[in-house]
């Protein structure tokens, strides 16, 4: 069990580093593992394709087998398959970037994205994790839960921009407004220059998935905002109404 936990911790650490490869000493220190044991583990994972190394053998990163596993997760999830066509429809109707994400502890993880027709890329991509308190997707999902049960870290909330909530007091006030309004609003809380509107998908209780629309604030007029909200609200309704019976299917919890 110890070796399994160590392997998972190593893979998660390498995945979290993204395009920043790590050296052996860094990994051993970060995970508090003897250098010799870390080296042996890395070599085993390299042989299996879960970790890759550069030509010098001194830098390590996540391997291609992780992509296979992540893709399998998306392909096998019935909700992701259900939602994808509706993301396309919303993107075509609005010409903006549309996301699907899932709550995972204190974060949301992006499961699908349809880029804006303007191709103004934001920071989000499939597999990326964002603190739930920091954006439209996460706030839409947090608002589905009682304040006492919010999966938030202890202490000050990390800030992604100068507009991100960093205290529970301001976040809870915002979540109360989300519940009353029926959707969340992110005004440059995740990415400078980008606004977002999030809608929880209530096919689970409490909801674990949400959709959102991201828009550059430079072209967010009142008229366009009203249209975005109307289209995204309609998209949520279509998705929830289209959910097929899951009788006999696994309940992935």
Short mmCIF file of C-alpha atoms in Angstrom, two decimals:
data_model
loop_
_atom_site.label_atom_id
_atom_site.label_comp_id
_atom_site.label_asym_id
_atom_site.label_seq_id
_atom_site.Cartn_x
_atom_site.Cartn_y
_atom_site.Cartn_z
CA UNK A 1 0.00 0.00 0.00
CA UNK A 2 2.86 2.36 0.78
CA UNK A 3 4.40 1.86 -2.68
CA UNK A 4 1.02 2.38 -4.34
CA UNK A 5 0.44 5.64 -2.44
CA UNK A 6 3.94 6.79 -3.30
CA UNK A 7 3.39 6.04 -7.00
CA UNK A 8 0.12 7.97 -7.09
CA UNK A 9 1.67 10.91 -5.24
CA UNK A 10 4.56 11.01 -7.72
CA UNK A 11 2.29 10.94 -10.77
CA UNK A 12 0.06 13.66 -9.34
CA UNK A 13 3.08 15.81 -8.56
CA UNK A 14 4.47 15.47 -12.09
CA UNK A 15 1.04 16.15 -13.59
CA UNK A 16 0.63 19.29 -11.48
CA UNK A 17 3.96 20.64 -12.69
CA UNK A 18 2.72 20.69 -16.28
CA UNK A 19 5.50 21.93 -18.55
CA UNK A 20 8.01 22.24 -15.71
CA UNK A 21 10.00 18.98 -15.60
CA UNK A 22 11.51 17.97 -12.26
CA UNK A 23 14.88 16.65 -11.17
CA UNK A 24 15.36 13.56 -9.06
CA UNK A 25 16.39 15.50 -5.96
CA UNK A 26 13.33 17.77 -6.24
CA UNK A 27 10.95 14.84 -6.38
CA UNK A 28 12.64 12.98 -3.55
CA UNK A 29 12.54 16.07 -1.33
CA UNK A 30 8.97 17.03 -2.20
CA UNK A 31 7.63 13.56 -1.43
CA UNK A 32 10.05 12.85 1.43
CA UNK A 33 11.33 9.68 -0.25
CA UNK A 34 14.94 8.43 -0.19
CA UNK A 35 16.75 9.38 -3.38
CA UNK A 36 17.58 5.78 -4.25
CA UNK A 37 13.95 4.69 -3.82
CA UNK A 38 12.71 7.59 -5.93
CA UNK A 39 15.16 6.71 -8.69
CA UNK A 40 13.98 3.09 -8.77
CA UNK A 41 10.34 4.16 -8.85
CA UNK A 42 10.99 6.60 -11.69
CA UNK A 43 12.77 3.95 -13.75
CA UNK A 44 9.89 1.52 -13.29
CA UNK A 45 7.36 4.16 -14.38
CA UNK A 46 9.50 5.16 -17.36
CA UNK A 47 9.57 1.53 -18.51
CA UNK A 48 5.74 1.46 -18.24
CA UNK A 49 5.26 4.78 -20.06
CA UNK A 50 3.82 6.67 -17.09
CA UNK A 51 6.88 8.92 -16.73
CA UNK A 52 9.25 10.25 -19.37
CA UNK A 53 12.81 11.49 -19.12
CA UNK A 54 14.89 13.84 -21.25
CA UNK A 55 17.93 12.69 -23.25
CA UNK A 56 20.26 13.43 -20.33
CA UNK A 57 18.21 11.30 -17.94
CA UNK A 58 18.12 14.13 -15.40
CA UNK A 59 14.66 15.64 -15.99
CA UNK A 60 11.34 13.88 -15.47
CA UNK A 61 7.79 14.59 -16.59
CA UNK A 62 4.43 12.88 -16.89
CA UNK A 63 4.31 10.16 -19.55
CA UNK A 64 1.98 9.39 -22.43
CA UNK A 65 0.15 6.61 -20.55
CA UNK A 66 -1.42 9.31 -18.39
CA UNK A 67 -3.05 10.74 -21.51
CA UNK A 68 -4.54 7.37 -22.35
CA UNK A 69 -6.02 7.09 -18.87
CA UNK A 70 -7.41 10.64 -18.89
CA UNK A 71 -8.97 10.17 -22.31
CA UNK A 72 -10.53 6.91 -21.17
CA UNK A 73 -12.11 8.72 -18.23
CA UNK A 74 -13.72 11.29 -20.51
CA UNK A 75 -14.83 8.75 -23.10
CA UNK A 76 -16.43 6.48 -20.51
CA UNK A 77 -18.29 9.19 -18.60
CA UNK A 78 -21.96 9.31 -19.69
CA UNK A 79 -22.45 12.90 -18.58
CA UNK A 80 -19.51 14.18 -20.61
CA UNK A 81 -20.82 12.37 -23.70
CA UNK A 82 -24.28 13.83 -23.10
CA UNK A 83 -23.12 17.41 -22.65
CA UNK A 84 -20.65 17.75 -25.54
CA UNK A 85 -23.22 18.39 -28.32
CA UNK A 86 -24.90 21.07 -26.23
CA UNK A 87 -21.57 22.81 -25.71
CA UNK A 88 -21.25 22.93 -29.49
CA UNK A 89 -24.72 24.41 -29.82
CA UNK A 90 -24.06 27.09 -27.21
CA UNK A 91 -20.73 27.96 -28.78
CA UNK A 92 -22.32 28.28 -32.22
CA UNK A 93 -25.14 30.44 -30.86
CA UNK A 94 -22.93 32.80 -28.87
CA UNK A 95 -19.56 32.69 -30.61
CA UNK A 96 -17.92 32.47 -27.17
CA UNK A 97 -15.91 29.90 -25.22
CA UNK A 98 -18.03 27.28 -23.44
CA UNK A 99 -16.79 24.94 -20.69
CA UNK A 100 -17.88 21.86 -18.79
CA UNK A 101 -16.20 21.19 -15.44
CA UNK A 102 -16.58 18.95 -12.41
CA UNK A 103 -16.09 19.69 -8.73
CA UNK A 104 -13.21 17.70 -7.21
CA UNK A 105 -12.55 18.64 -3.60
CA UNK A 106 -11.75 22.36 -3.39
CA UNK A 107 -11.18 22.61 -7.16
CA UNK A 108 -13.03 22.30 -10.42
CA UNK A 109 -11.53 20.22 -13.23
CA UNK A 110 -12.25 21.12 -16.86
CA UNK A 111 -13.75 18.18 -18.78
CA UNK A 112 -14.56 19.83 -22.11
CA UNK A 113 -14.06 23.21 -23.80
CA UNK A 114 -15.35 24.75 -27.00
CA UNK A 115 -13.18 27.70 -28.00
CA UNK A 116 -14.54 31.10 -28.98
CA UNK A 117 -14.99 31.84 -32.66
CA UNK A 118 -12.76 34.82 -31.97
CA UNK A 119 -10.13 32.34 -30.73
CA UNK A 120 -9.16 34.46 -27.76
CA UNK A 121 -7.72 31.65 -25.66
CA UNK A 122 -8.19 31.70 -21.89
CA UNK A 123 -6.13 29.69 -19.40
CA UNK A 124 -8.57 26.80 -19.21
CA UNK A 125 -8.13 23.48 -20.96
CA UNK A 126 -9.26 19.92 -20.45
CA UNK A 127 -7.71 18.53 -17.28
CA UNK A 128 -6.82 21.89 -15.77
CA UNK A 129 -7.69 22.47 -12.12
CA UNK A 130 -8.94 25.84 -10.83
CA UNK A 131 -9.84 26.68 -7.20
CA UNK A 132 -13.63 26.43 -6.96
CA UNK A 133 -13.97 29.77 -5.17
CA UNK A 134 -12.22 31.63 -7.97
CA UNK A 135 -14.53 31.41 -10.96
CA UNK A 136 -17.99 30.97 -12.42
CA UNK A 137 -17.93 27.17 -12.67
CA UNK A 138 -16.79 26.63 -9.11
CA UNK A 139 -19.08 29.22 -7.57
CA UNK A 140 -22.08 27.75 -9.40
CA UNK A 141 -21.29 24.39 -7.79
CA UNK A 142 -20.41 25.74 -4.34
CA UNK A 143 -23.75 27.55 -4.26
CA UNK A 144 -25.49 24.16 -4.51
CA UNK A 145 -24.12 23.28 -1.07
CA UNK A 146 -24.82 24.62 2.42
CA UNK A 147 -22.25 27.15 3.61
CA UNK A 148 -21.18 24.80 6.40
CA UNK A 149 -20.33 22.04 3.91
CA UNK A 150 -18.24 23.96 1.39
CA UNK A 151 -15.02 22.14 0.39
CA UNK A 152 -12.73 25.11 0.98
CA UNK A 153 -9.13 25.20 2.22
CA UNK A 154 -8.37 26.51 5.70
CA UNK A 155 -7.19 30.07 6.06
CA UNK A 156 -7.17 32.77 3.35
CA UNK A 157 -8.41 31.66 -0.06
CA UNK A 158 -5.72 31.79 -2.76
CA UNK A 159 -6.08 34.64 -5.25
CA UNK A 160 -5.72 34.20 -9.00
CA UNK A 161 -6.36 37.89 -9.73
CA UNK A 162 -6.96 41.01 -7.67
CA UNK A 163 -10.70 40.31 -7.98
CA UNK A 164 -10.68 36.77 -6.57
CA UNK A 165 -12.46 36.23 -3.26
CA UNK A 166 -9.84 35.67 -0.57
CA UNK A 167 -12.13 35.55 2.49
CA UNK A 168 -15.07 33.33 3.35
CA UNK A 169 -17.16 36.40 4.20
CA UNK A 170 -17.10 37.88 0.70
CA UNK A 171 -17.40 34.45 -0.92
CA UNK A 172 -20.46 33.52 1.13
CA UNK A 173 -22.12 36.81 0.22
CA UNK A 174 -21.49 36.07 -3.44
CA UNK A 175 -22.82 32.50 -3.13
CA UNK A 176 -26.03 33.78 -1.56
CA UNK A 177 -26.49 35.99 -4.63
CA UNK A 178 -25.78 33.00 -6.90
CA UNK A 179 -28.54 30.99 -5.20
CA UNK A 180 -31.01 33.85 -5.55
CA UNK A 181 -30.05 34.56 -9.16
CA UNK A 182 -29.74 30.95 -10.33
CA UNK A 183 -26.29 31.31 -11.91
CA UNK A 184 -22.85 32.63 -10.98
CA UNK A 185 -20.88 35.56 -12.34
CA UNK A 186 -17.10 35.83 -12.51
CA UNK A 187 -15.85 39.30 -13.35
CA UNK A 188 -12.12 38.88 -13.86
CA UNK A 189 -11.76 36.64 -10.80
CA UNK A 190 -9.95 33.84 -12.64
CA UNK A 191 -8.31 35.60 -15.60
CA UNK A 192 -7.76 39.34 -16.05
CA UNK A 193 -9.94 40.65 -18.85
CA UNK A 194 -12.30 37.66 -18.85
CA UNK A 195 -15.83 37.42 -17.43
CA UNK A 196 -17.72 34.17 -16.93
CA UNK A 197 -21.27 32.96 -16.27
CA UNK A 198 -21.72 29.57 -14.62
CA UNK A 199 -24.72 27.22 -14.41
CA UNK A 200 -24.82 24.10 -12.23
CA UNK A 201 -26.19 20.97 -13.91
CA UNK A 202 -28.64 19.51 -11.46
CA UNK A 203 -28.75 15.91 -12.63
CA UNK A 204 -26.94 15.10 -9.36
CA UNK A 205 -27.78 16.38 -5.91
CA UNK A 206 -25.83 18.30 -4.96
CA UNK A 207 -24.63 19.13 -8.45
CA UNK A 208 -21.09 18.07 -9.33
CA UNK A 209 -20.95 19.38 -12.92
CA UNK A 210 -21.41 22.87 -14.31
CA UNK A 211 -21.22 24.69 -17.63
CA UNK A 212 -20.02 28.21 -18.22
CA UNK A 213 -19.48 30.83 -20.89
CA UNK A 214 -16.28 32.92 -20.86
CA UNK A 215 -16.20 36.31 -22.57
CA UNK A 216 -13.61 39.09 -22.89
CA UNK A 217 -14.90 42.03 -20.87
CA UNK A 218 -13.95 44.31 -23.76
CA UNK A 219 -16.92 43.03 -25.77
CA UNK A 220 -19.36 42.29 -22.94
CA UNK A 221 -22.21 44.73 -23.48
CA UNK A 222 -25.46 44.58 -21.48
CA UNK A 223 -27.25 43.21 -24.53
CA UNK A 224 -24.67 40.47 -25.08
CA UNK A 225 -24.64 39.56 -21.39
CA UNK A 226 -28.41 39.15 -21.42
CA UNK A 227 -28.19 36.90 -24.48
CA UNK A 228 -25.41 34.81 -22.92
CA UNK A 229 -27.47 34.24 -19.78
CA UNK A 230 -30.55 33.31 -21.79
CA UNK A 231 -28.70 30.86 -24.05
CA UNK A 232 -26.78 29.25 -21.18
CA UNK A 233 -29.93 28.91 -19.07
CA UNK A 234 -31.67 27.24 -22.01
CA UNK A 235 -28.64 24.99 -22.56
CA UNK A 236 -28.73 23.87 -18.94
CA UNK A 237 -32.42 23.01 -19.26
CA UNK A 238 -31.82 21.02 -22.45
CA UNK A 239 -29.01 19.05 -20.85
CA UNK A 240 -30.97 18.23 -17.72
CA UNK A 241 -34.03 17.20 -19.74
CA UNK A 242 -31.94 15.05 -22.09
CA UNK A 243 -30.33 12.96 -19.35
CA UNK A 244 -31.25 9.34 -20.09
CA UNK A 245 -32.19 6.79 -17.49
CA UNK A 246 -29.09 5.45 -15.75
CA UNK A 247 -30.81 2.32 -14.52
CA UNK A 248 -28.24 -0.43 -14.22
CA UNK A 249 -25.31 1.94 -14.85
CA UNK A 250 -22.51 2.37 -12.28
CA UNK A 251 -22.96 5.23 -9.82
CA UNK A 252 -19.49 6.77 -10.00
CA UNK A 253 -18.90 8.46 -6.65
#
